[in-house]
Coordinates of C-alpha atoms and ligand atoms in Angstrom, one line a residue:
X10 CA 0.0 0.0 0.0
X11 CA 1.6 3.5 -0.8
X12 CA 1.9 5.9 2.2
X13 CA -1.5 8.4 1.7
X14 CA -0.2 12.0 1.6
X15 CA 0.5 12.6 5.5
X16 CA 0.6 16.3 6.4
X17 CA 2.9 16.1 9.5
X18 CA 1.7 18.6 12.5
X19 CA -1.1 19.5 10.4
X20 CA 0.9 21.9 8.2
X21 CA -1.5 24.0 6.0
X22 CA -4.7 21.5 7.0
X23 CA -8.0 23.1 7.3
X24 CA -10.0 20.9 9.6
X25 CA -13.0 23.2 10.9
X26 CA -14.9 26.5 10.6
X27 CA -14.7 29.1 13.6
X28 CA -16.7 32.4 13.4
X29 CA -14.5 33.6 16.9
X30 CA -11.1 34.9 14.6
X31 CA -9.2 35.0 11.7
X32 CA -5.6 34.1 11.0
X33 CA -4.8 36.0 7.6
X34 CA -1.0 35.4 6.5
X35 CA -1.6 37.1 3.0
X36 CA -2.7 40.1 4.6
X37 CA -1.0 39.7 7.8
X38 CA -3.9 40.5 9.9
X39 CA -5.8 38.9 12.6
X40 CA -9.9 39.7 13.4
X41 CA -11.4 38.8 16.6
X42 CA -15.2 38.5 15.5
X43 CA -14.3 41.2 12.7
X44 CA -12.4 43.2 14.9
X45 CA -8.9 44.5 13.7
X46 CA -7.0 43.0 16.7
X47 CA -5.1 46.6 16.9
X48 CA -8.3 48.2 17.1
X49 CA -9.2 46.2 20.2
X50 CA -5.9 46.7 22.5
X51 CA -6.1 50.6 21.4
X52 CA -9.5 50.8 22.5
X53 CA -11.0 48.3 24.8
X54 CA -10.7 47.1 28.3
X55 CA -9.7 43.1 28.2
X56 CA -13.2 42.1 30.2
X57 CA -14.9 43.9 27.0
X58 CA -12.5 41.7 24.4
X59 CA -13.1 38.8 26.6
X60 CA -16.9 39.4 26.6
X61 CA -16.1 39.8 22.6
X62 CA -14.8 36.5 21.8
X63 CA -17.6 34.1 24.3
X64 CA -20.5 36.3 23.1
X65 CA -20.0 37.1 19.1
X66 CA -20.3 41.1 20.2
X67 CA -19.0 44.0 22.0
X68 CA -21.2 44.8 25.4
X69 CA -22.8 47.7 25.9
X70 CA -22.2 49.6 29.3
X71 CA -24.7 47.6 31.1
X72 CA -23.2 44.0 29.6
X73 CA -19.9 45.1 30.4
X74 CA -20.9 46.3 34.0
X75 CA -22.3 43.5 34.9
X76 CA -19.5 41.1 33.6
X77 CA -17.4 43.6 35.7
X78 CA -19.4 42.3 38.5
X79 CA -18.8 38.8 38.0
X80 CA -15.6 38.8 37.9
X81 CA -14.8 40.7 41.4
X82 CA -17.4 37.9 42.6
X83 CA -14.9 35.4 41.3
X84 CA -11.3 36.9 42.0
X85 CA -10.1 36.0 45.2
X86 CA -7.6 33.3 45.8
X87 CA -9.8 30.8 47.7
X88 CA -8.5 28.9 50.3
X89 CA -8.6 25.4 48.9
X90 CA -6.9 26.5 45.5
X91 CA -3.9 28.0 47.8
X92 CA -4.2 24.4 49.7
X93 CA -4.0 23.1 46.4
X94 CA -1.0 25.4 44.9
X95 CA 1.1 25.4 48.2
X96 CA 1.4 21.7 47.5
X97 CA 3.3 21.9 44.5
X98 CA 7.1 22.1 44.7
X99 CA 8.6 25.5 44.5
X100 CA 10.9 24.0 42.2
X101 CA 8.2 22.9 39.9
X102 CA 7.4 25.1 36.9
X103 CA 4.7 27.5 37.5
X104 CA 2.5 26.3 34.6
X105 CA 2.0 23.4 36.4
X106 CA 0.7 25.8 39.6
X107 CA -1.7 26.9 37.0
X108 CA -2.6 23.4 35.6
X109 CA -2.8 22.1 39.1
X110 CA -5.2 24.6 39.9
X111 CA -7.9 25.1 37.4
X112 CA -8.3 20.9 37.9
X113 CA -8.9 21.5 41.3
X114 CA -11.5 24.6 40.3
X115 CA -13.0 21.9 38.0
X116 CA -13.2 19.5 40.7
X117 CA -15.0 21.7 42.7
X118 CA -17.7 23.3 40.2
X119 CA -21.0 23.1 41.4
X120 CA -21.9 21.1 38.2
X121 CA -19.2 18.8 38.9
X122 CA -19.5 15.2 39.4
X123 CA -22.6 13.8 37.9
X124 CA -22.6 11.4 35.0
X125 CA -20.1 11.8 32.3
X126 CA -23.2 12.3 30.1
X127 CA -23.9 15.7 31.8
X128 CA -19.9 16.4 31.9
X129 CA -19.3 18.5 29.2
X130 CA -22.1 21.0 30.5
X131 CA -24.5 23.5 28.7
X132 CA -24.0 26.9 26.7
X133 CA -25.1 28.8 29.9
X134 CA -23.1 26.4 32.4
X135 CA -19.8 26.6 29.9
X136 CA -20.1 30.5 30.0
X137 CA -20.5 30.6 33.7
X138 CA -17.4 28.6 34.0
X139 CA -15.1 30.6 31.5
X140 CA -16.0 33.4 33.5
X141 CA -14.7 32.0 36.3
X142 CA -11.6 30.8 35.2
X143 CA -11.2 34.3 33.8
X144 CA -11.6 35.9 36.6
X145 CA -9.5 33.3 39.1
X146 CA -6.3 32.9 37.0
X147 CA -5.3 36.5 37.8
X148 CA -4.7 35.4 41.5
X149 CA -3.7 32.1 40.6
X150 CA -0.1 33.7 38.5
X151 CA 0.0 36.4 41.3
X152 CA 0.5 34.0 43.9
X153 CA 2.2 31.8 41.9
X154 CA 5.0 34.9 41.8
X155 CA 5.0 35.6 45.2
X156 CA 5.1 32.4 46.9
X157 CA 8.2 32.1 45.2
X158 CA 9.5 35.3 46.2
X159 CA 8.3 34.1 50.0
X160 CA 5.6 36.5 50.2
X161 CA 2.1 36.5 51.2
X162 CA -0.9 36.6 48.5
X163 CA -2.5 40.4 47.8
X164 CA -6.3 40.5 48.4
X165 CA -8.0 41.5 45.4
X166 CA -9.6 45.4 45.1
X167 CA -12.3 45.9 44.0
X168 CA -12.1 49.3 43.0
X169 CA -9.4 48.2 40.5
X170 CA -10.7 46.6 36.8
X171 CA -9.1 43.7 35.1
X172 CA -5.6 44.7 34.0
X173 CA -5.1 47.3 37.2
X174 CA -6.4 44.2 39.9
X175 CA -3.8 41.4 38.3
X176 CA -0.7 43.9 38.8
X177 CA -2.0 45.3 42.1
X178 CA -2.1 41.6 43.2
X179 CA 1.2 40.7 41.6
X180 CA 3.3 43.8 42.9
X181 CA 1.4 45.2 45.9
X182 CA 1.7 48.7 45.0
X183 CA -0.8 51.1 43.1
X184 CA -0.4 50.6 38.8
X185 CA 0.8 53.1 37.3
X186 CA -1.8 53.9 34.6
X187 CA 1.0 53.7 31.7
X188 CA 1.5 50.2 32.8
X189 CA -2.1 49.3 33.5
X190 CA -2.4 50.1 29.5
X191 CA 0.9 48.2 28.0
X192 CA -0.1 45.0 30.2
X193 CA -4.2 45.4 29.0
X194 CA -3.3 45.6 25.7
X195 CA -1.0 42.0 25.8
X196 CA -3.6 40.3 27.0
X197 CA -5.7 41.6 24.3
X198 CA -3.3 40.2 21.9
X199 CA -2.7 37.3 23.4
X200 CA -6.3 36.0 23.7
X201 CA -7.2 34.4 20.8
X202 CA -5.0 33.1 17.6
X203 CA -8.0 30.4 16.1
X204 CA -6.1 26.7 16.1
X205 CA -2.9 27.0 17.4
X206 CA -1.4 24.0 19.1
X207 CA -3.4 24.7 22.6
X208 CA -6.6 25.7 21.2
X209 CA -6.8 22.6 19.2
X210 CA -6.0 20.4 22.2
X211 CA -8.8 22.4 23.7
X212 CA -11.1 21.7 21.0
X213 CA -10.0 18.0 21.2
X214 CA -10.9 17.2 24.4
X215 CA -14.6 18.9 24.0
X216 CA -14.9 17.1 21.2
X217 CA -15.4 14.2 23.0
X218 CA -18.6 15.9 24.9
X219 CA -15.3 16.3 28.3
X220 CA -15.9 19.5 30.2
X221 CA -14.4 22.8 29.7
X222 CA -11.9 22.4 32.5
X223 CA -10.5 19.4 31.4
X224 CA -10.4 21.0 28.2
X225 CA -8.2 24.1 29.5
X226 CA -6.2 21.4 31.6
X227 CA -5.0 19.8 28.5
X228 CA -4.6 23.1 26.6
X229 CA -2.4 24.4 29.5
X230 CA -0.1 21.9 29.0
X231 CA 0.4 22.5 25.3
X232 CA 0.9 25.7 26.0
X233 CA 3.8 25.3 28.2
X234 CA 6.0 24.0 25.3
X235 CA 8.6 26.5 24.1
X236 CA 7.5 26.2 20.7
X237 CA 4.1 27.7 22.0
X238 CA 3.4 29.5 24.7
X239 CA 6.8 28.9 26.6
X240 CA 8.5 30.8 23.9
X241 CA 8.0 33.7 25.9
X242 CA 9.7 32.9 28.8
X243 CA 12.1 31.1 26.6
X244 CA 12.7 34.8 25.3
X245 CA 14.2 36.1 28.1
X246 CA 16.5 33.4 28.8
X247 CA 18.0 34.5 25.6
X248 CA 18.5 37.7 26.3
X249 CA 20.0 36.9 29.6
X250 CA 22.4 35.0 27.8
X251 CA 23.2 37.4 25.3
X252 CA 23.1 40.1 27.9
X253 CA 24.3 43.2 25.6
X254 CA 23.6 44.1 22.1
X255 CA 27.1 44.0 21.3
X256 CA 27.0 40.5 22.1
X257 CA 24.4 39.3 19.4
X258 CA 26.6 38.9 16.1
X259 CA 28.6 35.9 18.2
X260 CA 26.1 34.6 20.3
X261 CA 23.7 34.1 17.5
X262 CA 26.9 32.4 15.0
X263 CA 27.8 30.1 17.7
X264 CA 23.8 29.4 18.2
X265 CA 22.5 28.9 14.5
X266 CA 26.1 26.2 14.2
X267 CA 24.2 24.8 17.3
X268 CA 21.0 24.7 15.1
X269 CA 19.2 26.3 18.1
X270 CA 15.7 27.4 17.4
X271 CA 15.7 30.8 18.4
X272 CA 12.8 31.6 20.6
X273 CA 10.4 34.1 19.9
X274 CA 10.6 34.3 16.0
X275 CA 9.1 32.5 13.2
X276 CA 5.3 30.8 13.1
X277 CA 3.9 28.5 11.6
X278 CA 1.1 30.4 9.7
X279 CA 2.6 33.8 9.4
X280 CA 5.7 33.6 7.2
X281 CA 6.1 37.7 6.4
X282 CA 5.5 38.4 10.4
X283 CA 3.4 38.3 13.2
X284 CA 0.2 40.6 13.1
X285 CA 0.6 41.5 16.4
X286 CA 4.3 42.2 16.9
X287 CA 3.7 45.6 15.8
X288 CA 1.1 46.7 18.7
X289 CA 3.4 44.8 21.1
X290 CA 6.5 46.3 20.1
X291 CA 4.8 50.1 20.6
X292 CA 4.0 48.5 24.0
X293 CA 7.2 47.6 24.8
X294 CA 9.1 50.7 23.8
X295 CA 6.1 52.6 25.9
X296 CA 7.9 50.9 28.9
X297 CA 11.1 51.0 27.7
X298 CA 10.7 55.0 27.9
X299 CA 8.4 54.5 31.0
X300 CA 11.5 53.0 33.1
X301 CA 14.0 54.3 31.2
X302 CA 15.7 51.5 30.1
X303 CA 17.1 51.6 26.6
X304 CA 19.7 49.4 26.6
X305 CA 16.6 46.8 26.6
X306 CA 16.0 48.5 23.4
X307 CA 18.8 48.2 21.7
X308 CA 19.2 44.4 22.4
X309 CA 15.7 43.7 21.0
X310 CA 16.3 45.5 17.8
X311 CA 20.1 44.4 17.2
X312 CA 19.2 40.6 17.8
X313 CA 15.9 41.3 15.2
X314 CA 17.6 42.9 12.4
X315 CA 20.9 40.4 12.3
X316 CA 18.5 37.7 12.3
X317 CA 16.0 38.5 10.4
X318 CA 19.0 39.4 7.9
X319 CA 20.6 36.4 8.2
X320 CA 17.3 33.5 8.1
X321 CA 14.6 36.3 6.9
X322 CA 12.4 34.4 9.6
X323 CA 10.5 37.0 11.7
X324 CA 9.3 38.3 15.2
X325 CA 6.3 36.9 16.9
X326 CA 4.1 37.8 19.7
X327 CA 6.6 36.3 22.0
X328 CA 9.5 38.5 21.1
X329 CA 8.2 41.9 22.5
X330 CA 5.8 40.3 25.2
X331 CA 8.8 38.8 26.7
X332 CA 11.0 41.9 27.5
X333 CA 8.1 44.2 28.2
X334 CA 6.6 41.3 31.0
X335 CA 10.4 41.9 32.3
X336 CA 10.2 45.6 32.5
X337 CA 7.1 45.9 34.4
X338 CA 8.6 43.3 36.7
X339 CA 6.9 39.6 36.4
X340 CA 9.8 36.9 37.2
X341 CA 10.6 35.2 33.8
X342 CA 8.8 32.3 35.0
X343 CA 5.7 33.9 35.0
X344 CA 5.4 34.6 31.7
X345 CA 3.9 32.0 30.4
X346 CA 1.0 31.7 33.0
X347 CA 0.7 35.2 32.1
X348 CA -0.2 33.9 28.5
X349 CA -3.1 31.3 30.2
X350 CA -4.5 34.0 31.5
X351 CA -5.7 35.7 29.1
X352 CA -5.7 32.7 26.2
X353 CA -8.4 30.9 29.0
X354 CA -10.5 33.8 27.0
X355 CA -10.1 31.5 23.7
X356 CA -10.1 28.6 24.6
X357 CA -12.9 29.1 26.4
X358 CA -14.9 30.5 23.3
X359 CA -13.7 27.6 21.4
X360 CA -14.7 25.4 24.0
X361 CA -18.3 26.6 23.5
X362 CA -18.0 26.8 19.7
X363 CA -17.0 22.6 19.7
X364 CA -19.4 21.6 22.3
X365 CA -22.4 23.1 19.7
X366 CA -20.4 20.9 16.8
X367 CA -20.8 17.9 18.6
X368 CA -18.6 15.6 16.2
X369 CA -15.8 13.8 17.7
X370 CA -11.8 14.9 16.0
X371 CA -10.2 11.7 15.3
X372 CA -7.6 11.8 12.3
X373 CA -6.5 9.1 10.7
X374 CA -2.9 7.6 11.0
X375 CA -0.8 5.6 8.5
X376 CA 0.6 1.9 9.9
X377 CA 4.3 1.5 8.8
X378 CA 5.2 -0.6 11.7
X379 CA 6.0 -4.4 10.9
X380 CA 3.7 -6.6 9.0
X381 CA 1.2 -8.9 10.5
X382 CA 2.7 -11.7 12.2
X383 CA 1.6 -14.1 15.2
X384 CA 3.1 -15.7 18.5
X385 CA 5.1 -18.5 17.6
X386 CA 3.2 -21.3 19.4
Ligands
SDX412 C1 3.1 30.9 19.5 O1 0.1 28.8 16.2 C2 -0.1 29.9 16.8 O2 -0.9 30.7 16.5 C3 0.8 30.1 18.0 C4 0.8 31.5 18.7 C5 -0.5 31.7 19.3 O3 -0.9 32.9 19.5 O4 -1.2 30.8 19.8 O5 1.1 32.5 17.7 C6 1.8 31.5 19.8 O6 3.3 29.7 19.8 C7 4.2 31.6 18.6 C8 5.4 30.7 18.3 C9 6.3 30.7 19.5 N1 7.4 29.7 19.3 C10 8.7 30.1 19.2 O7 9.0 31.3 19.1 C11 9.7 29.0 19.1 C12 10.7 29.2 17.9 N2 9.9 29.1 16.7 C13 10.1 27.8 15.9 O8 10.2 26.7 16.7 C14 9.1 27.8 14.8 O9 9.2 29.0 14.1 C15 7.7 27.4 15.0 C16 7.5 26.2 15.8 C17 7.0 28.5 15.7 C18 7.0 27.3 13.6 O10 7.7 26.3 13.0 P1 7.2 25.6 11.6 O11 6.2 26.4 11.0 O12 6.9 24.2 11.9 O13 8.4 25.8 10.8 P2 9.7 24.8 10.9 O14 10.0 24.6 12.4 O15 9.5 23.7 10.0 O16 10.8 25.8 10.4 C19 11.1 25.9 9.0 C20 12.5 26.2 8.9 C21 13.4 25.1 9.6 O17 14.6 25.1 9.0 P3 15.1 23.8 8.2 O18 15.0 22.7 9.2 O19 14.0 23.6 7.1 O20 16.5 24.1 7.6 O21 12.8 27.4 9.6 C22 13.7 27.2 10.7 C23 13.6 25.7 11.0 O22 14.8 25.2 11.6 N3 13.2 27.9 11.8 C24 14.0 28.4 12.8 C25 13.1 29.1 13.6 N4 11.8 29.0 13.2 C26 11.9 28.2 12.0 N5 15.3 28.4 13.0 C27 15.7 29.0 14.1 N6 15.0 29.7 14.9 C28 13.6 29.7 14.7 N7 12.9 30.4 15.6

């Protein structure tokens, strides 16, 4: 039999329809529900881009309000999710804080435990509980960051929104509106990007009628892969190696003979550039003025023109979002839990999106392992 044509990692393979966003390499663009992504981060909060992508619209005052409201209901660390994060190792990574967590939030859902018929939960039910996680993972990669650092967990304020709460609860001290901005619009861009490697695990596991938290379980862990969402942490390690800009022109010879993948450029469906990389980047040097800080700068832009000149393989999100995250002052580690907090927003959409579907993803594989043969009696 002649192998089929296999397209390895799904390279190029259209397997659904989504109406939640659109990818467009030709153009190099990216809509959320029609919505330039740069339009968004200019002009909308993230509850209203997270309100966005589950409900097909923008809110009015009054939606927005009272998603506002739902998610200071939902914001404080509780006490068993602390229980349940204090007993991973501080040595482990802190994705798998996060992971660790929204299982045990999952666990304990109201809805949880009846039949596996009723697991994977209705419309209303699967909103209720994006919400939740939306609102949660904010003190979830707070404490995450402090425990580390030894330091107690911040109680949430309610007089803060979204973006101005998570840093408040991260750093302890009150945002500075510049920063509240830059951070607000990353997790704008870093919500939704229709089936990368995460939101198809996602979709994966609802396809099997699971429930949305398994769903974001499994999609947090292929996030954590540096050639996902890990690539932003992965970023930073980089630069800490590289340390100056006059360092790049041997560190990157001495990593390309390696044949190191360098972290934080090239995608797999944009091939002229990332459509977000530019918003990001005006973020970043925003807080490279902010702190004063240009030597950060100069690194970024001497390690992205020599390599771009030497494999014409460009920026993505993860370049910029990387050294801006290290300005405002998140540990590197935190980075990438950073990035589950505000993709929880698509996945979560897409979550709903497959549920409707209801048709099982099950590719097909091709056998090239040994011929049929039997135990020798
Ligand atoms: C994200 O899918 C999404 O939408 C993801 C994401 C989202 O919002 O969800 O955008 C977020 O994951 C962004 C990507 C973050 N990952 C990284 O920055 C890791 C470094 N990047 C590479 O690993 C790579 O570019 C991928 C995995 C992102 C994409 O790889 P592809 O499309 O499978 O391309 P490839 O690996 O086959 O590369 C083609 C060639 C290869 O050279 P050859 O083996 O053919 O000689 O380009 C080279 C690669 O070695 N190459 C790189 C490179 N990226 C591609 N070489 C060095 N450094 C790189 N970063």
């Amino acid at each position: 039999m002649t192998e089929p044509d296999i397209k390895k990692g799904l390279a190029g393979v259209v397997v659904d329809t989504t109406a939640i966003s659109k990818v467009n390499p030709e153009t190099n663009s990216l809509l959320y529900r029609g919505y330039p992504v740069q339009e968004l981060a200019a002009t909308q909060p993230f509850e209203a881009v997270a309100y966005l992508l589950w409900h097909g619209e923008l809110p009015d005052a009054a939606q927005l309000a009272a998603l506002r409201a739902t998610e200071r209901e939902h914001r404080a660390l509780s006490e068993n999710v602390r229980a349940a994060i204090d007993l991973v190792p501080l040595e482990a990574h802190p994705m798998d804080e996060v992971r660790t967590a929204v299982s045990l939030i999952g666990a304990s859902d109201p809805h949880a435990g009846g039949s596996v018929l009723d697991a994977g939960g209705s419309p209303e039910q699967n909103l209720e509980r994006a919400i939740r996680l939306f609102a949660a993972l904010p003190a979830i990669v707070a404490y995450g960051q402090r425990r580390r650092r030894g330091e107690q967990p911040i109680e949430p304020r309610d007089d803060l929104d979204y973006s101005a709460n998570f840093l408040w609860m991260t750093f302890g001290e009150d945002p500075d509106p510049v920063v509240v901005d830059a951070f607000n619009r990353s997790m704008i861009l870093y919500a939704e990007h229709s089936f990368n490697a995460s939101t198809f695990t996602a979709r994966v596991i609802t396809s099997t009628l699971s429930d949305l938290y398994s769903a974001v379980v499994g999609a947090i862990g292929a996030l954590k892969g540096p050639l996902h969402g890990g690539a932003n942490e992965a970023v930073l390690h980089i630069f800490d190696e590289i340390g100056e800009a006059s360092n790049v022109v041997p560190w990157l010879d001495e990593a390309l003979a390696e044949k190191r993948k360098i972290m934080g450029f090239g995608h797999r469906v944009y091939k002229s550039g990332d459509s977000r990389v530019p918003t990001m980047k005006a973020a970043l040097d925003t807080l490279v003025a902010h702190y004063d800080k240009p030597e950060v700068a100069e690194l970024y832009d001497a390690l992205e023109s020599e390599f771009v000149a030497r494999k014409g393989i460009y920026p993505n999100l993860d370049y910029p979002s990387g050294p801006a995250y290290n300005l405002i002052g998140f540990d590197t580690l935190t980075f990438t839990p950073l990035f589950v907090a505000a993709r929880v927003t698509g996945w979560t959409a897409h979550v709903i999106e497959q549920a409707g579907a209801n048709a099982l993803i099950r590719p097909l594989s091709f056998y090239d392992g040994p011929d049929e043969r039997h135990v020798e009696s």
